[in-house]
Amino acid sequence: MGAQIRSAAESEAKVALTRNKLVLEQARAVGLLGTAKNTRLSGRVPSELIDAAKKRAHVTSDTELLELALSRLALEDDFGARLVGRKGSIPADIDLGI
């Protein structure tokens, strides 16, 4: 049982690290991340929030967490809003063949 839990945790970490890498690569590709770090961001948040976010994202530094979180937010698509906006656009009497 312990080996299964360890294997699941390792798998989760591997997936998170791969996802993080892809997000940061995409952010670089569209020009959101470069070599210059020319802006400082400061704020007060609960340490529990930071710890939980770092654990979930499998990152260790505050800078890494901020870059990842801001990249995800900046790259987020609007699929949900577009899907809801299409509500009612398909005729109710269409034959779906079900």
mmCIF file with all atom_site columns, C-alpha atoms in Angstrom:
data_model
loop_
_atom_site.group_PDB
_atom_site.id
_atom_site.type_symbol
_atom_site.label_atom_id
_atom_site.label_alt_id
_atom_site.label_comp_id
_atom_site.label_asym_id
_atom_site.label_entity_id
_atom_site.label_seq_id
_atom_site.pdbx_PDB_ins_code
_atom_site.Cartn_x
_atom_site.Cartn_y
_atom_site.Cartn_z
_atom_site.occupancy
_atom_site.B_iso_or_equiv
_atom_site.pdbx_formal_charge
_atom_site.auth_seq_id
_atom_site.auth_comp_id
_atom_site.auth_asym_id
_atom_site.auth_atom_id
_atom_site.pdbx_PDB_model_num
ATOM 1  C CA . MET A 1 1  ? 0.000   0.000  0.000   1.00 0.00 ? 1  MET A CA 1
ATOM 2  C CA . GLY A 1 2  ? 2.838   2.397  0.837   1.00 0.00 ? 2  GLY A CA 1
ATOM 3  C CA . ALA A 1 3  ? 4.453   1.754  -2.543  1.00 0.00 ? 3  ALA A CA 1
ATOM 4  C CA . GLN A 1 4  ? 1.176   2.590  -4.311  1.00 0.00 ? 4  GLN A CA 1
ATOM 5  C CA . ILE A 1 5  ? 0.854   5.877  -2.420  1.00 0.00 ? 5  ILE A CA 1
ATOM 6  C CA . ARG A 1 6  ? 4.480   6.763  -3.150  1.00 0.00 ? 6  ARG A CA 1
ATOM 7  C CA . SER A 1 7  ? 4.008   5.851  -6.822  1.00 0.00 ? 7  SER A CA 1
ATOM 8  C CA . ALA A 1 8  ? 0.841   7.966  -7.040  1.00 0.00 ? 8  ALA A CA 1
ATOM 9  C CA . ALA A 1 9  ? 2.625   10.926 -5.430  1.00 0.00 ? 9  ALA A CA 1
ATOM 10 C CA . GLU A 1 10 ? 5.563   10.571 -7.815  1.00 0.00 ? 10 GLU A CA 1
ATOM 11 C CA . SER A 1 11 ? 3.174   10.395 -10.770 1.00 0.00 ? 11 SER A CA 1
ATOM 12 C CA . GLU A 1 12 ? 1.319   13.496 -9.568  1.00 0.00 ? 12 GLU A CA 1
ATOM 13 C CA . ALA A 1 13 ? 4.605   15.364 -9.189  1.00 0.00 ? 13 ALA A CA 1
ATOM 14 C CA . LYS A 1 14 ? 5.739   14.330 -12.666 1.00 0.00 ? 14 LYS A CA 1
ATOM 15 C CA . VAL A 1 15 ? 2.462   15.509 -14.219 1.00 0.00 ? 15 VAL A CA 1
ATOM 16 C CA . ALA A 1 16 ? 2.624   18.825 -12.328 1.00 0.00 ? 16 ALA A CA 1
ATOM 17 C CA . LEU A 1 17 ? 6.220   19.462 -13.371 1.00 0.00 ? 17 LEU A CA 1
ATOM 18 C CA . THR A 1 18 ? 5.409   18.675 -17.007 1.00 0.00 ? 18 THR A CA 1
ATOM 19 C CA . ARG A 1 19 ? 2.359   20.953 -16.922 1.00 0.00 ? 19 ARG A CA 1
ATOM 20 C CA . ASN A 1 20 ? 4.419   23.731 -15.323 1.00 0.00 ? 20 ASN A CA 1
ATOM 21 C CA . LYS A 1 21 ? 7.112   23.383 -17.978 1.00 0.00 ? 21 LYS A CA 1
ATOM 22 C CA . LEU A 1 22 ? 4.544   23.586 -20.779 1.00 0.00 ? 22 LEU A CA 1
ATOM 23 C CA . VAL A 1 23 ? 2.846   26.660 -19.292 1.00 0.00 ? 23 VAL A CA 1
ATOM 24 C CA . LEU A 1 24 ? 6.141   28.484 -18.877 1.00 0.00 ? 24 LEU A CA 1
ATOM 25 C CA . GLU A 1 25 ? 7.264   27.495 -22.407 1.00 0.00 ? 25 GLU A CA 1
ATOM 26 C CA . GLN A 1 26 ? 4.003   28.822 -23.823 1.00 0.00 ? 26 GLN A CA 1
ATOM 27 C CA . ALA A 1 27 ? 4.363   32.060 -21.844 1.00 0.00 ? 27 ALA A CA 1
ATOM 28 C CA . ARG A 1 28 ? 7.898   32.475 -23.234 1.00 0.00 ? 28 ARG A CA 1
ATOM 29 C CA . ALA A 1 29 ? 6.703   31.724 -26.766 1.00 0.00 ? 29 ALA A CA 1
ATOM 30 C CA . VAL A 1 30 ? 4.160   34.556 -26.677 1.00 0.00 ? 30 VAL A CA 1
ATOM 31 C CA . GLY A 1 31 ? 6.607   36.983 -25.095 1.00 0.00 ? 31 GLY A CA 1
ATOM 32 C CA . LEU A 1 32 ? 5.278   37.029 -21.539 1.00 0.00 ? 32 LEU A CA 1
ATOM 33 C CA . LEU A 1 33 ? 8.484   35.676 -20.013 1.00 0.00 ? 33 LEU A CA 1
ATOM 34 C CA . GLY A 1 34 ? 11.940  36.735 -21.052 1.00 0.00 ? 34 GLY A CA 1
ATOM 35 C CA . THR A 1 35 ? 15.347  37.215 -19.557 1.00 0.00 ? 35 THR A CA 1
ATOM 36 C CA . ALA A 1 36 ? 14.605  40.602 -17.966 1.00 0.00 ? 36 ALA A CA 1
ATOM 37 C CA . LYS A 1 37 ? 12.887  40.548 -14.605 1.00 0.00 ? 37 LYS A CA 1
ATOM 38 C CA . ASN A 1 38 ? 12.114  44.233 -14.393 1.00 0.00 ? 38 ASN A CA 1
ATOM 39 C CA . THR A 1 39 ? 9.049   44.422 -12.130 1.00 0.00 ? 39 THR A CA 1
ATOM 40 C CA . ARG A 1 40 ? 8.722   43.751 -8.429  1.00 0.00 ? 40 ARG A CA 1
ATOM 41 C CA . LEU A 1 41 ? 5.442   42.449 -7.037  1.00 0.00 ? 41 LEU A CA 1
ATOM 42 C CA . SER A 1 42 ? 4.635   42.726 -3.364  1.00 0.00 ? 42 SER A CA 1
ATOM 43 C CA . GLY A 1 43 ? 1.640   41.866 -1.271  1.00 0.00 ? 43 GLY A CA 1
ATOM 44 C CA . ARG A 1 44 ? 0.490   40.238 1.926   1.00 0.00 ? 44 ARG A CA 1
ATOM 45 C CA . VAL A 1 45 ? -1.192  36.844 1.777   1.00 0.00 ? 45 VAL A CA 1
ATOM 46 C CA . PRO A 1 46 ? -1.613  34.044 4.308   1.00 0.00 ? 46 PRO A CA 1
ATOM 47 C CA . SER A 1 47 ? 1.426   31.771 4.499   1.00 0.00 ? 47 SER A CA 1
ATOM 48 C CA . GLU A 1 48 ? -0.920  28.779 4.381   1.00 0.00 ? 48 GLU A CA 1
ATOM 49 C CA . LEU A 1 49 ? -2.079  29.869 0.925   1.00 0.00 ? 49 LEU A CA 1
ATOM 50 C CA . ILE A 1 50 ? 1.487   30.150 -0.344  1.00 0.00 ? 50 ILE A CA 1
ATOM 51 C CA . ASP A 1 51 ? 2.465   26.793 1.163   1.00 0.00 ? 51 ASP A CA 1
ATOM 52 C CA . ALA A 1 52 ? -0.577  25.040 -0.291  1.00 0.00 ? 52 ALA A CA 1
ATOM 53 C CA . ALA A 1 53 ? -0.033  26.580 -3.735  1.00 0.00 ? 53 ALA A CA 1
ATOM 54 C CA . LYS A 1 54 ? 3.650   25.617 -3.752  1.00 0.00 ? 54 LYS A CA 1
ATOM 55 C CA . LYS A 1 55 ? 2.787   22.084 -2.693  1.00 0.00 ? 55 LYS A CA 1
ATOM 56 C CA . ARG A 1 56 ? 0.076   21.756 -5.349  1.00 0.00 ? 56 ARG A CA 1
ATOM 57 C CA . ALA A 1 57 ? 2.284   23.211 -8.100  1.00 0.00 ? 57 ALA A CA 1
ATOM 58 C CA . HIS A 1 58 ? 5.388   21.327 -6.915  1.00 0.00 ? 58 HIS A CA 1
ATOM 59 C CA . VAL A 1 59 ? 7.516   24.485 -6.798  1.00 0.00 ? 59 VAL A CA 1
ATOM 60 C CA . THR A 1 60 ? 9.769   25.729 -4.019  1.00 0.00 ? 60 THR A CA 1
ATOM 61 C CA . SER A 1 61 ? 10.404  29.425 -4.585  1.00 0.00 ? 61 SER A CA 1
ATOM 62 C CA . ASP A 1 62 ? 8.033   32.375 -4.353  1.00 0.00 ? 62 ASP A CA 1
ATOM 63 C CA . THR A 1 63 ? 9.290   33.704 -7.704  1.00 0.00 ? 63 THR A CA 1
ATOM 64 C CA . GLU A 1 64 ? 8.665   30.377 -9.416  1.00 0.00 ? 64 GLU A CA 1
ATOM 65 C CA . LEU A 1 65 ? 5.157   30.262 -7.925  1.00 0.00 ? 65 LEU A CA 1
ATOM 66 C CA . LEU A 1 66 ? 4.358   33.811 -9.054  1.00 0.00 ? 66 LEU A CA 1
ATOM 67 C CA . GLU A 1 67 ? 5.659   33.257 -12.596 1.00 0.00 ? 67 GLU A CA 1
ATOM 68 C CA . LEU A 1 68 ? 3.660   30.056 -12.912 1.00 0.00 ? 68 LEU A CA 1
ATOM 69 C CA . ALA A 1 69 ? 0.448   31.483 -11.438 1.00 0.00 ? 69 ALA A CA 1
ATOM 70 C CA . LEU A 1 70 ? 0.593   34.675 -13.489 1.00 0.00 ? 70 LEU A CA 1
ATOM 71 C CA . SER A 1 71 ? 1.430   32.744 -16.655 1.00 0.00 ? 71 SER A CA 1
ATOM 72 C CA . ARG A 1 72 ? -1.532  30.426 -16.130 1.00 0.00 ? 72 ARG A CA 1
ATOM 73 C CA . LEU A 1 73 ? -3.824  33.392 -15.582 1.00 0.00 ? 73 LEU A CA 1
ATOM 74 C CA . ALA A 1 74 ? -2.506  35.320 -18.586 1.00 0.00 ? 74 ALA A CA 1
ATOM 75 C CA . LEU A 1 75 ? -2.765  32.283 -20.883 1.00 0.00 ? 75 LEU A CA 1
ATOM 76 C CA . GLU A 1 76 ? -6.138  31.083 -19.624 1.00 0.00 ? 76 GLU A CA 1
ATOM 77 C CA . ASP A 1 77 ? -8.609  30.607 -22.422 1.00 0.00 ? 77 ASP A CA 1
ATOM 78 C CA . ASP A 1 78 ? -12.226 31.726 -22.360 1.00 0.00 ? 78 ASP A CA 1
ATOM 79 C CA . PHE A 1 79 ? -13.734 28.347 -23.260 1.00 0.00 ? 79 PHE A CA 1
ATOM 80 C CA . GLY A 1 80 ? -16.252 28.372 -20.400 1.00 0.00 ? 80 GLY A CA 1
ATOM 81 C CA . ALA A 1 81 ? -17.572 31.817 -21.220 1.00 0.00 ? 81 ALA A CA 1
ATOM 82 C CA . ARG A 1 82 ? -17.785 31.004 -24.934 1.00 0.00 ? 82 ARG A CA 1
ATOM 83 C CA . LEU A 1 83 ? -19.593 27.724 -24.202 1.00 0.00 ? 83 LEU A CA 1
ATOM 84 C CA . VAL A 1 84 ? -22.177 29.428 -21.982 1.00 0.00 ? 84 VAL A CA 1
ATOM 85 C CA . GLY A 1 85 ? -22.552 32.189 -24.575 1.00 0.00 ? 85 GLY A CA 1
ATOM 86 C CA . ARG A 1 86 ? -23.590 29.604 -27.156 1.00 0.00 ? 86 ARG A CA 1
ATOM 87 C CA . LYS A 1 87 ? -26.530 28.459 -25.029 1.00 0.00 ? 87 LYS A CA 1
ATOM 88 C CA . GLY A 1 88 ? -29.634 28.299 -27.156 1.00 0.00 ? 88 GLY A CA 1
ATOM 89 C CA . SER A 1 89 ? -27.760 28.578 -30.463 1.00 0.00 ? 89 SER A CA 1
ATOM 90 C CA . ILE A 1 90 ? -28.634 25.017 -31.522 1.00 0.00 ? 90 ILE A CA 1
ATOM 91 C CA . PRO A 1 91 ? -32.273 24.554 -32.496 1.00 0.00 ? 91 PRO A CA 1
ATOM 92 C CA . ALA A 1 92 ? -34.252 22.505 -29.965 1.00 0.00 ? 92 ALA A CA 1
ATOM 93 C CA . ASP A 1 93 ? -35.789 20.367 -32.700 1.00 0.00 ? 93 ASP A CA 1
ATOM 94 C CA . ILE A 1 94 ? -32.483 19.187 -34.191 1.00 0.00 ? 94 ILE A CA 1
ATOM 95 C CA . ASP A 1 95 ? -32.194 15.405 -34.598 1.00 0.00 ? 95 ASP A CA 1
ATOM 96 C CA . LEU A 1 96 ? -29.102 14.285 -32.717 1.00 0.00 ? 96 LEU A CA 1
ATOM 97 C CA . GLY A 1 97 ? -29.652 10.649 -33.673 1.00 0.00 ? 97 GLY A CA 1
ATOM 98 C CA . ILE A 1 98 ? -29.681 9.456  -30.080 1.00 0.00 ? 98 ILE A CA 1
#
